[in-house]
XYZ file of N, CA, C and O in Angstrom:
836
model
N 49.832 79.080 70.237
C 50.171 80.401 69.704
C 49.847 81.493 70.731
O 50.662 82.371 71.002
N 48.669 81.416 71.270
C 48.229 82.465 72.198
C 49.059 82.458 73.479
O 49.388 83.522 74.018
N 49.416 81.280 73.962
C 50.226 81.186 75.175
C 51.605 81.808 74.961
O 52.141 82.482 75.846
N 52.169 81.591 73.776
C 53.465 82.202 73.451
C 53.338 83.712 73.382
O 54.199 84.451 73.876
N 52.249 84.179 72.771
C 52.006 85.623 72.688
C 51.903 86.239 74.082
O 52.498 87.279 74.367
N 51.123 85.587 74.946
C 50.934 86.092 76.312
C 52.265 86.137 77.058
O 52.560 87.090 77.787
N 53.073 85.092 76.872
C 54.364 85.028 77.559
C 55.256 86.214 77.203
O 55.928 86.785 78.063
N 55.240 86.613 75.918
C 56.107 87.704 75.478
C 55.513 89.083 75.761
O 56.244 90.007 76.128
N 54.211 89.239 75.592
C 53.618 90.559 75.885
C 53.604 90.825 77.389
O 53.389 91.959 77.817
N 53.858 89.768 78.189
C 53.974 89.964 79.630
C 55.059 90.964 79.980
O 55.003 91.622 81.024
N 56.046 91.104 79.098
C 57.120 92.076 79.308
C 56.631 93.510 79.130
O 57.313 94.454 79.530
N 55.454 93.657 78.506
C 54.917 95.000 78.248
C 54.011 95.482 79.379
O 53.642 96.654 79.413
N 53.600 94.561 80.247
C 52.747 94.962 81.352
C 51.434 94.199 81.395
O 51.085 93.458 80.474
N 50.691 94.422 82.470
C 49.453 93.683 82.712
C 48.356 94.010 81.698
O 47.529 93.161 81.371
N 48.338 95.245 81.196
C 47.299 95.630 80.238
C 47.441 94.851 78.925
O 46.451 94.417 78.335
N 48.684 94.683 78.488
C 48.936 93.919 77.254
C 48.537 92.459 77.444
O 47.939 91.842 76.547
N 48.833 91.913 78.618
C 48.462 90.521 78.925
C 46.947 90.371 78.931
O 46.405 89.388 78.405
N 46.254 91.342 79.522
C 44.790 91.292 79.573
C 44.186 91.322 78.183
O 43.221 90.601 77.889
N 44.761 92.156 77.310
C 44.249 92.287 75.936
C 44.411 90.989 75.154
O 43.456 90.482 74.540
N 45.619 90.436 75.179
C 45.892 89.197 74.438
C 45.187 88.008 75.098
O 44.679 87.124 74.416
N 45.123 88.013 76.415
C 44.451 86.928 77.127
C 42.967 86.852 76.813
O 42.411 85.770 76.646
N 42.328 88.008 76.740
C 40.902 88.040 76.391
C 40.673 87.480 74.996
O 39.727 86.709 74.762
N 41.566 87.830 74.064
C 41.451 87.317 72.687
C 41.724 85.821 72.639
O 41.228 85.132 71.743
N 42.491 85.343 73.617
C 42.770 83.914 73.667
C 41.514 83.092 73.817
O 41.407 81.995 73.255
N 40.539 83.614 74.551
C 39.268 82.911 74.709
C 38.557 82.792 73.364
O 37.973 81.751 73.046
N 38.612 83.858 72.565
C 38.025 83.818 71.223
C 38.773 82.825 70.349
O 38.166 82.065 69.582
N 40.103 82.808 70.481
C 40.912 81.877 69.691
C 40.585 80.431 70.040
O 40.554 79.552 69.171
N 40.354 80.165 71.327
C 40.003 78.801 71.742
C 38.630 78.404 71.197
O 38.386 77.239 70.878
N 37.740 79.371 71.083
C 36.431 79.118 70.479
C 36.600 78.730 69.008
O 35.960 77.795 68.509
N 37.478 79.454 68.316
C 37.773 79.154 66.908
C 38.403 77.770 66.783
O 38.068 76.995 65.873
N 39.317 77.444 67.705
C 39.938 76.116 67.707
C 38.880 75.019 67.801
O 38.958 74.001 67.118
N 37.902 75.236 68.669
C 36.844 74.245 68.858
C 36.056 74.018 67.570
O 35.743 72.886 67.206
N 35.747 75.114 66.875
C 35.009 74.995 65.609
C 35.853 74.302 64.539
O 35.331 73.545 63.718
N 37.163 74.563 64.559
C 38.037 73.958 63.549
C 38.122 72.440 63.720
O 38.390 71.716 62.759
N 37.867 71.956 64.940
C 37.907 70.514 65.190
C 36.743 69.789 64.522
O 36.789 68.574 64.332
N 35.693 70.536 64.167
C 34.524 69.930 63.520
C 34.941 69.196 62.241
O 34.652 68.015 62.062
N 35.632 69.919 61.351
C 36.054 69.297 60.087
C 37.277 68.402 60.274
O 37.503 67.495 59.480
N 38.069 68.638 61.317
C 39.222 67.756 61.577
C 38.733 66.365 61.941
O 39.203 65.361 61.374
N 37.798 66.296 62.873
C 37.253 65.006 63.298
C 36.526 64.319 62.140
O 36.704 63.121 61.904
N 35.725 65.100 61.414
C 34.992 64.540 60.271
C 35.966 64.013 59.212
O 35.709 62.976 58.587
N 37.083 64.701 59.008
C 38.094 64.253 58.040
C 38.701 62.929 58.472
O 38.869 62.006 57.655
N 39.039 62.830 59.747
C 39.647 61.596 60.255
C 38.717 60.405 60.053
O 39.155 59.329 59.639
N 37.428 60.613 60.326
C 36.462 59.509 60.222
C 36.199 59.135 58.763
O 36.305 57.965 58.383
N 35.835 60.135 57.945
C 35.456 59.846 56.556
C 36.625 59.368 55.712
O 36.511 58.390 54.960
N 37.770 60.043 55.831
C 38.948 59.635 55.059
C 39.472 58.299 55.568
O 39.826 57.420 54.776
N 39.489 58.132 56.899
C 39.963 56.875 57.468
C 39.132 55.683 57.027
O 39.675 54.636 56.661
N 37.818 55.844 57.033
C 36.932 54.754 56.585
C 37.131 54.436 55.106
O 37.130 53.263 54.707
N 37.303 55.483 54.305
C 37.480 55.290 52.861
C 38.807 54.603 52.546
O 38.868 53.699 51.706
N 39.870 55.045 53.224
C 41.179 54.414 53.016
C 41.136 52.967 53.497
O 41.687 52.072 52.848
N 40.461 52.740 54.632
C 40.347 51.386 55.167
C 39.626 50.435 54.227
O 39.950 49.249 54.165
N 38.652 50.964 53.494
C 37.917 50.138 52.521
C 38.563 50.183 51.135
O 37.976 49.713 50.161
N 39.769 50.801 51.064
C 40.560 50.895 49.828
C 39.821 51.653 48.721
O 39.999 51.369 47.538
N 39.001 52.608 49.122
C 38.291 53.455 48.162
C 38.956 54.827 48.163
O 38.483 55.767 48.796
N 40.064 54.934 47.434
C 40.874 56.153 47.444
C 40.141 57.328 46.795
O 40.270 58.472 47.243
N 39.359 57.061 45.761
C 38.621 58.142 45.106
C 37.621 58.767 46.077
O 37.426 59.989 46.090
N 37.004 57.930 46.915
C 36.066 58.440 47.920
C 36.815 59.208 48.999
O 36.328 60.236 49.498
N 37.994 58.731 49.347
C 38.817 59.419 50.343
C 39.179 60.815 49.867
O 39.120 61.785 50.631
N 39.544 60.925 48.591
C 39.887 62.233 48.010
C 38.673 63.156 47.991
O 38.786 64.356 48.248
N 37.508 62.578 47.688
C 36.284 63.387 47.659
C 35.959 63.915 49.060
O 35.648 65.106 49.220
N 36.063 63.050 50.062
C 35.794 63.482 51.434
C 36.809 64.532 51.888
O 36.452 65.499 52.576
N 38.063 64.334 51.503
C 39.109 65.294 51.871
C 38.792 66.663 51.281
O 38.843 67.684 51.983
N 38.439 66.694 49.999
C 38.116 67.957 49.317
C 36.890 68.625 49.922
O 36.854 69.846 50.104
N 35.893 67.822 50.245
C 34.665 68.369 50.824
C 34.920 68.960 52.217
O 34.422 70.039 52.548
N 35.705 68.262 53.014
C 36.031 68.767 54.350
C 36.831 70.065 54.269
O 36.584 71.001 55.039
N 37.767 70.126 53.341
C 38.565 71.340 53.157
C 37.683 72.495 52.707
O 37.807 73.619 53.202
N 36.777 72.221 51.778
C 35.884 73.270 51.268
C 34.953 73.782 52.367
O 34.724 74.986 52.484
N 34.430 72.867 53.171
C 33.551 73.261 54.277
C 34.326 74.094 55.301
O 33.834 75.117 55.794
N 35.549 73.679 55.607
C 36.358 74.424 56.575
C 36.715 75.809 56.053
O 36.736 76.780 56.820
N 36.967 75.912 54.744
C 37.265 77.222 54.151
C 36.054 78.139 54.234
O 36.177 79.317 54.588
N 34.880 77.592 53.932
C 33.652 78.384 54.003
C 33.384 78.834 55.434
O 33.090 80.010 55.690
N 33.518 77.914 56.380
C 33.324 78.250 57.788
C 34.319 79.317 58.243
O 33.957 80.294 58.909
N 35.579 79.114 57.867
C 36.629 80.043 58.272
C 36.437 81.428 57.707
O 36.641 82.434 58.398
N 36.019 81.489 56.441
C 35.806 82.789 55.795
C 34.643 83.533 56.437
O 34.736 84.733 56.721
N 33.543 82.823 56.675
C 32.379 83.442 57.323
C 32.731 83.909 58.734
O 32.354 85.009 59.150
N 33.475 83.078 59.453
C 33.873 83.425 60.814
C 34.802 84.636 60.822
O 34.685 85.523 61.674
N 35.709 84.682 59.857
C 36.624 85.811 59.757
C 35.864 87.119 59.547
O 36.111 88.116 60.232
N 34.943 87.127 58.606
C 34.166 88.340 58.327
C 33.296 88.729 59.517
O 33.141 89.920 59.819
N 32.732 87.740 60.197
C 31.896 88.039 61.367
C 32.717 88.690 62.476
O 32.315 89.699 63.061
N 33.877 88.109 62.764
C 34.723 88.645 63.826
C 35.265 90.016 63.469
O 35.280 90.937 64.299
N 35.687 90.192 62.216
C 36.240 91.482 61.806
C 35.160 92.559 61.749
O 35.434 93.738 61.959
N 33.929 92.162 61.472
C 32.825 93.124 61.399
C 32.316 93.526 62.784
O 31.833 94.646 62.967
N 32.429 92.604 63.745
C 31.881 92.871 65.081
C 32.950 92.777 66.168
O 32.646 92.420 67.302
N 34.183 93.107 65.808
C 35.293 92.974 66.762
C 35.054 93.767 68.038
O 35.224 93.250 69.150
N 34.661 95.024 67.885
C 34.475 95.877 69.059
C 33.368 95.348 69.971
O 33.490 95.387 71.196
N 32.289 94.835 69.366
C 31.186 94.293 70.168
C 31.621 93.017 70.893
O 31.232 92.782 72.035
N 32.401 92.204 70.209
C 32.884 90.962 70.832
C 33.789 91.275 72.015
O 33.646 90.702 73.102
N 34.723 92.200 71.821
C 35.656 92.575 72.888
C 34.927 93.237 74.055
O 35.322 93.085 75.217
N 33.846 93.953 73.752
C 33.109 94.657 74.816
C 32.511 93.698 75.845
O 32.200 94.092 76.976
N 32.355 92.426 75.459
C 31.816 91.415 76.379
C 32.696 91.292 77.624
O 32.204 91.044 78.725
N 33.999 91.506 77.452
C 34.950 91.305 78.542
C 35.046 92.506 79.499
O 35.764 92.433 80.500
N 34.357 93.610 79.161
C 34.327 94.791 80.025
C 35.740 95.278 80.383
O 36.068 95.524 81.554
N 36.585 95.421 79.365
C 37.961 95.840 79.572
C 38.071 97.360 79.639
O 37.194 98.083 79.157
N 39.158 97.837 80.228
C 39.428 99.272 80.205
C 39.587 99.720 78.756
O 39.943 98.928 77.882
N 39.350 100.998 78.495
C 39.373 101.507 77.126
C 40.704 101.223 76.436
O 40.733 100.772 75.273
N 41.812 101.463 77.116
C 43.134 101.237 76.524
C 43.352 99.769 76.209
O 43.867 99.404 75.145
N 42.967 98.902 77.127
C 43.113 97.459 76.942
C 42.207 96.967 75.822
O 42.605 96.146 74.988
N 40.985 97.496 75.778
C 40.027 97.106 74.745
C 40.543 97.456 73.353
O 40.383 96.671 72.411
N 41.175 98.626 73.210
C 41.725 99.033 71.912
C 42.818 98.072 71.456
O 42.887 97.697 70.288
N 43.677 97.668 72.384
C 44.732 96.702 72.047
C 44.123 95.355 71.652
O 44.580 94.707 70.705
N 43.087 94.942 72.383
C 42.440 93.663 72.112
C 41.759 93.669 70.738
O 41.852 92.699 69.980
N 41.103 94.767 70.415
C 40.429 94.902 69.116
C 41.441 94.806 67.987
O 41.238 94.097 66.992
N 42.551 95.537 68.123
C 43.587 95.529 67.092
C 44.201 94.142 66.942
O 44.383 93.644 65.823
N 44.488 93.501 68.067
C 45.070 92.149 68.054
C 44.138 91.165 67.365
O 44.548 90.395 66.494
N 42.868 91.191 67.745
C 41.895 90.236 67.222
C 41.673 90.418 65.731
O 41.530 89.433 64.994
N 41.645 91.659 65.263
C 41.448 91.911 63.828
C 42.596 91.374 62.997
O 42.382 90.816 61.917
N 43.813 91.536 63.488
C 44.974 91.037 62.752
C 44.975 89.511 62.717
O 45.143 88.900 61.657
N 44.770 88.894 63.877
C 44.773 87.430 63.957
C 43.646 86.823 63.123
O 43.804 85.743 62.541
N 42.518 87.533 63.025
C 41.348 87.012 62.299
C 41.640 86.759 60.828
O 40.989 85.913 60.199
N 42.606 87.471 60.273
C 42.966 87.277 58.862
C 43.364 85.831 58.588
O 43.127 85.298 57.497
N 43.937 85.191 59.592
C 44.458 83.827 59.402
C 43.419 82.736 59.639
O 43.719 81.555 59.447
N 42.207 83.097 60.044
C 41.210 82.079 60.413
C 40.932 81.065 59.299
O 40.978 79.848 59.537
N 40.641 81.495 58.044
C 40.375 80.491 57.005
C 41.565 79.567 56.773
O 41.389 78.349 56.598
N 42.777 80.125 56.792
C 43.983 79.321 56.584
C 44.185 78.339 57.737
O 44.544 77.173 57.524
N 43.947 78.816 58.947
C 44.118 77.970 60.130
C 43.116 76.819 60.126
O 43.471 75.674 60.440
N 41.874 77.097 59.759
C 40.849 76.045 59.767
C 41.124 74.994 58.692
O 40.894 73.804 58.899
N 41.639 75.439 57.546
C 42.014 74.476 56.506
C 43.183 73.611 56.990
O 43.195 72.391 56.779
N 44.163 74.238 57.637
C 45.318 73.494 58.145
C 44.891 72.446 59.166
O 45.392 71.312 59.160
N 43.965 72.817 60.042
C 43.467 71.871 61.043
C 42.757 70.703 60.360
O 42.898 69.550 60.768
N 42.007 71.012 59.308
C 41.335 69.960 58.540
C 42.357 69.054 57.867
O 42.174 67.833 57.820
N 43.439 69.654 57.356
C 44.493 68.863 56.717
C 45.129 67.898 57.705
O 45.511 66.784 57.330
N 45.235 68.300 58.953
C 45.741 67.386 59.987
C 44.836 66.165 60.067
O 45.306 65.024 60.131
N 43.521 66.415 60.039
C 42.564 65.315 60.073
C 42.659 64.412 58.852
O 42.564 63.182 58.964
N 42.876 65.019 57.693
C 43.003 64.245 56.449
C 44.237 63.345 56.515
O 44.176 62.149 56.187
N 45.353 63.913 56.941
C 46.581 63.124 57.060
C 46.424 62.017 58.104
O 46.854 60.883 57.878
N 45.814 62.341 59.229
C 45.596 61.331 60.264
C 44.723 60.195 59.745
O 44.991 59.018 59.993
N 43.651 60.578 59.030
C 42.756 59.573 58.467
C 43.443 58.671 57.465
O 43.107 57.497 57.324
N 44.436 59.240 56.757
C 45.183 58.470 55.755
C 46.315 57.665 56.383
O 47.017 56.924 55.690
N 46.487 57.824 57.707
C 47.511 57.042 58.395
C 48.881 57.690 58.451
O 49.870 57.039 58.786
N 48.958 58.966 58.109
C 50.241 59.683 58.131
C 50.176 60.781 59.191
O 49.636 61.861 58.950
N 50.723 60.506 60.354
C 50.648 61.473 61.456
C 51.936 62.270 61.640
O 51.952 63.247 62.396
N 53.004 61.872 60.953
C 54.289 62.555 61.120
C 54.280 63.940 60.480
O 54.744 64.909 61.074
N 53.769 64.028 59.261
C 53.802 65.299 58.537
C 53.041 66.403 59.279
O 53.562 67.511 59.440
N 51.807 66.154 59.764
C 51.114 67.206 60.527
C 51.902 67.645 61.755
O 51.908 68.829 62.098
N 52.575 66.694 62.406
C 53.389 67.021 63.578
C 54.514 67.977 63.194
O 54.719 69.008 63.846
N 55.240 67.652 62.126
C 56.372 68.477 61.696
C 55.911 69.854 61.229
O 56.534 70.871 61.537
N 54.809 69.873 60.473
C 54.321 71.148 59.927
C 53.848 72.063 61.049
O 54.199 73.250 61.092
N 53.057 71.535 61.972
C 52.556 72.355 63.073
C 53.674 72.775 64.023
O 53.646 73.888 64.563
N 54.660 71.902 64.217
C 55.809 72.260 65.044
C 56.578 73.424 64.407
O 57.046 74.329 65.107
N 56.670 73.403 63.082
C 57.335 74.493 62.362
C 56.616 75.813 62.609
O 57.244 76.847 62.844
N 55.280 75.777 62.558
C 54.498 76.988 62.792
C 54.681 77.527 64.199
O 54.825 78.738 64.407
N 54.695 76.628 65.177
C 54.857 77.049 66.574
C 56.248 77.623 66.825
O 56.405 78.637 67.513
N 57.264 76.979 66.255
C 58.634 77.472 66.415
C 58.791 78.836 65.747
O 59.433 79.745 66.291
N 58.189 78.983 64.568
C 58.251 80.271 63.869
C 57.601 81.364 64.713
O 58.125 82.488 64.805
N 56.475 81.041 65.346
C 55.801 82.015 66.205
C 56.679 82.398 67.399
O 56.738 83.566 67.804
N 57.371 81.406 67.945
C 58.273 81.667 69.071
C 59.425 82.594 68.678
O 59.910 83.379 69.496
N 59.855 82.481 67.415
C 60.946 83.324 66.934
C 60.466 84.724 66.566
O 61.150 85.722 66.816
N 59.273 84.794 65.971
C 58.749 86.081 65.520
C 58.243 86.942 66.677
O 58.325 88.174 66.612
N 57.718 86.318 67.717
C 57.172 87.081 68.850
C 58.173 88.078 69.440
O 57.893 89.281 69.488
N 59.332 87.629 69.899
C 60.277 88.604 70.473
C 60.785 89.603 69.430
O 61.054 90.764 69.762
N 60.913 89.154 68.190
C 61.398 90.037 67.132
C 60.432 91.189 66.884
O 60.831 92.363 66.846
N 59.138 90.862 66.720
C 58.142 91.884 66.402
C 57.680 92.661 67.636
O 57.474 93.877 67.566
N 57.521 91.957 68.756
C 57.024 92.616 69.974
C 58.076 93.528 70.591
O 57.797 94.691 70.909
N 59.292 92.993 70.746
C 60.348 93.723 71.449
C 61.267 94.494 70.490
O 61.397 95.717 70.589
N 61.894 93.754 69.553
C 62.892 94.378 68.672
C 62.291 95.473 67.792
O 62.866 96.552 67.642
N 61.116 95.197 67.190
C 60.474 96.176 66.313
C 59.461 97.048 67.052
O 58.797 97.882 66.437
N 59.342 96.808 68.362
C 58.494 97.635 69.236
C 57.059 97.753 68.717
O 56.469 98.826 68.713
N 56.483 96.612 68.302
C 55.123 96.603 67.771
C 54.087 96.245 68.833
O 52.889 96.238 68.548
N 54.546 95.911 70.019
C 53.622 95.616 71.109
C 52.710 94.438 70.825
O 53.108 93.449 70.215
N 51.462 94.558 71.265
C 50.497 93.462 71.082
C 50.198 93.210 69.605
O 49.889 92.089 69.220
N 50.303 94.247 68.781
C 50.118 94.056 67.340
C 51.208 93.144 66.780
O 50.960 92.353 65.856
N 52.417 93.260 67.340
C 53.514 92.395 66.909
C 53.213 90.937 67.195
O 53.491 90.052 66.379
N 52.599 90.688 68.360
C 52.206 89.322 68.714
C 51.160 88.796 67.736
O 51.194 87.635 67.323
N 50.231 89.667 67.372
C 49.175 89.278 66.429
C 49.751 88.951 65.061
O 49.378 87.956 64.431
N 50.665 89.795 64.583
C 51.300 89.551 63.284
C 52.114 88.264 63.305
O 52.116 87.503 62.329
N 52.795 87.990 64.398
C 53.586 86.767 64.519
C 52.697 85.535 64.409
O 53.015 84.572 63.705
N 51.566 85.579 65.110
C 50.620 84.462 65.076
C 50.004 84.300 63.689
O 49.912 83.191 63.164
N 49.578 85.408 63.112
C 48.941 85.372 61.795
C 49.891 84.828 60.733
O 49.530 83.953 59.942
N 51.124 85.325 60.717
C 52.114 84.873 59.734
C 52.410 83.389 59.916
O 52.471 82.625 58.941
N 52.591 82.961 61.158
C 52.923 81.551 61.444
C 51.821 80.611 60.971
O 52.093 79.546 60.399
N 50.571 80.987 61.207
C 49.452 80.135 60.792
C 49.333 80.053 59.274
O 48.999 78.995 58.723
N 49.610 81.152 58.590
C 49.564 81.141 57.131
C 50.715 80.318 56.558
O 50.550 79.613 55.550
N 51.874 80.372 57.201
C 53.016 79.562 56.769
C 52.691 78.070 56.889
O 53.031 77.282 56.002
N 52.005 77.685 57.963
C 51.584 76.284 58.131
C 50.685 75.865 56.978
O 50.853 74.780 56.400
N 49.752 76.736 56.611
C 48.851 76.459 55.484
C 49.642 76.286 54.184
O 49.402 75.346 53.411
N 50.602 77.180 53.936
C 51.420 77.110 52.720
C 52.225 75.813 52.684
O 52.365 75.178 51.630
N 52.750 75.397 53.827
C 53.512 74.145 53.894
C 52.639 72.944 53.541
O 53.071 72.038 52.826
N 51.408 72.933 54.034
C 50.495 71.843 53.692
C 50.204 71.824 52.187
O 50.182 70.754 51.561
N 49.989 73.005 51.607
C 49.743 73.104 50.159
C 50.938 72.558 49.383
O 50.791 71.771 48.436
N 52.128 72.974 49.802
C 53.357 72.540 49.115
C 53.535 71.031 49.206
O 53.876 70.372 48.215
N 53.301 70.478 50.390
C 53.501 69.039 50.593
C 52.527 68.222 49.755
O 52.893 67.220 49.131
N 51.256 68.670 49.718
C 50.231 67.907 48.992
C 50.323 68.122 47.484
O 50.280 67.167 46.704
N 50.459 69.371 47.062
C 50.446 69.679 45.626
C 51.830 69.651 45.001
O 52.012 69.194 43.871
N 52.831 70.161 45.737
C 54.187 70.227 45.193
C 54.919 68.903 45.263
O 55.490 68.444 44.273
N 54.888 68.278 46.430
C 55.609 67.013 46.621
C 54.734 65.791 46.358
O 55.202 64.660 46.440
N 53.455 66.024 46.069
C 52.510 64.944 45.732
C 52.408 63.905 46.856
O 52.267 62.702 46.602
N 52.504 64.366 48.097
C 52.327 63.469 49.231
C 50.835 63.326 49.492
O 50.057 64.222 49.205
N 50.432 62.210 50.041
C 49.029 61.899 50.330
C 48.337 61.378 49.082
O 48.789 60.405 48.499
N 47.269 62.036 48.607
C 46.526 61.547 47.448
C 46.922 62.344 46.209
O 46.972 63.570 46.249
N 47.170 61.653 45.109
C 47.522 62.346 43.869
C 46.298 63.063 43.317
O 45.175 62.559 43.386
N 46.515 64.255 42.796
C 45.454 65.054 42.157
C 44.291 65.372 43.098
O 43.148 65.518 42.651
N 44.572 65.476 44.376
C 43.513 65.843 45.319
C 43.182 67.321 45.170
O 44.066 68.161 45.134
N 41.895 67.635 45.055
C 41.470 69.014 44.884
C 41.335 69.696 46.246
O 40.800 69.108 47.179
N 41.845 70.935 46.308
C 41.687 71.695 47.543
C 40.363 72.434 47.584
O 39.888 72.809 48.638
N 39.788 72.648 46.433
C 38.487 73.312 46.371
C 37.524 72.432 45.580
O 37.891 71.859 44.555
N 36.320 72.330 46.054
C 35.301 71.541 45.383
C 33.938 72.130 45.694
O 33.738 72.738 46.746
N 33.016 71.967 44.776
C 31.647 72.407 45.028
C 31.078 71.575 46.161
O 31.110 70.344 46.131
N 30.599 72.256 47.178
C 30.139 71.555 48.376
C 28.887 70.741 48.094
O 27.889 71.250 47.593
N 28.981 69.442 48.397
C 27.847 68.527 48.287
C 27.078 68.605 49.609
O 27.631 68.297 50.672
N 25.808 69.018 49.547
C 25.024 69.237 50.763
C 24.920 67.985 51.623
O 25.031 68.061 52.852
N 24.735 66.835 50.986
C 24.598 65.597 51.761
C 25.888 65.264 52.505
O 25.856 64.823 53.664
N 27.043 65.500 51.843
C 28.330 65.248 52.495
C 28.574 66.291 53.580
O 29.083 65.967 54.658
N 28.190 67.540 53.298
C 28.365 68.613 54.285
C 27.581 68.319 55.567
O 28.089 68.520 56.676
N 26.365 67.812 55.398
C 25.553 67.450 56.574
C 26.182 66.308 57.359
O 26.171 66.289 58.587
N 26.776 65.370 56.624
C 27.468 64.263 57.272
C 28.680 64.762 58.048
O 28.958 64.301 59.173
N 29.385 65.731 57.463
C 30.559 66.322 58.110
C 30.155 66.982 59.427
O 30.798 66.772 60.464
N 29.083 67.762 59.390
C 28.624 68.446 60.600
C 28.144 67.448 61.656
O 28.372 67.644 62.852
N 27.489 66.396 61.210
C 27.014 65.377 62.149
C 28.187 64.673 62.830
O 28.198 64.512 64.048
N 29.177 64.287 62.052
C 30.349 63.618 62.599
C 31.163 64.563 63.488
O 31.615 64.198 64.569
N 31.339 65.795 63.004
C 32.115 66.793 63.759
C 31.459 67.146 65.072
O 32.139 67.317 66.076
């Protein structure tokens, strides 16, 4: 997502590239954290499916999703509350810093949705279904590629347009996963997306992740 944003804001000049590029480092940090529950999902769900314990697989899936939602929500509030301080680390020019702050705040809205989607990739992988995550994530990336020039150039939204394109695309990926699991009943039947977090399972998730 960030690479596509950088490619299109490059038409706006070096300052826009610097702003989005700096936020890319924060986005990569978020990606790293999202892998925690993705890896844990692959291991716990995969082991449960392998032992033919589907009820346990569903429980692990729900717990991983709940943990990722909690992590994503806390991370979103932290970044949105301290955006200016985070951006100040990069020692950017005032104009560039303002663009970076605005970009990061918009993109941050999608953090909980993005982290859940990444966890869903792990759940599907653990269950042995790798095609659906590929198609869903490809849809999100293609949508971002289409929205970037539309919002950045056509609607003249600049770096904010890139942020909105990324945010919308990530939320669409989340909605597609919800539809596939709940609407089309793919994967596990009656799998809960929200569950009261079991501390022992949460600790196992963090250890595995």
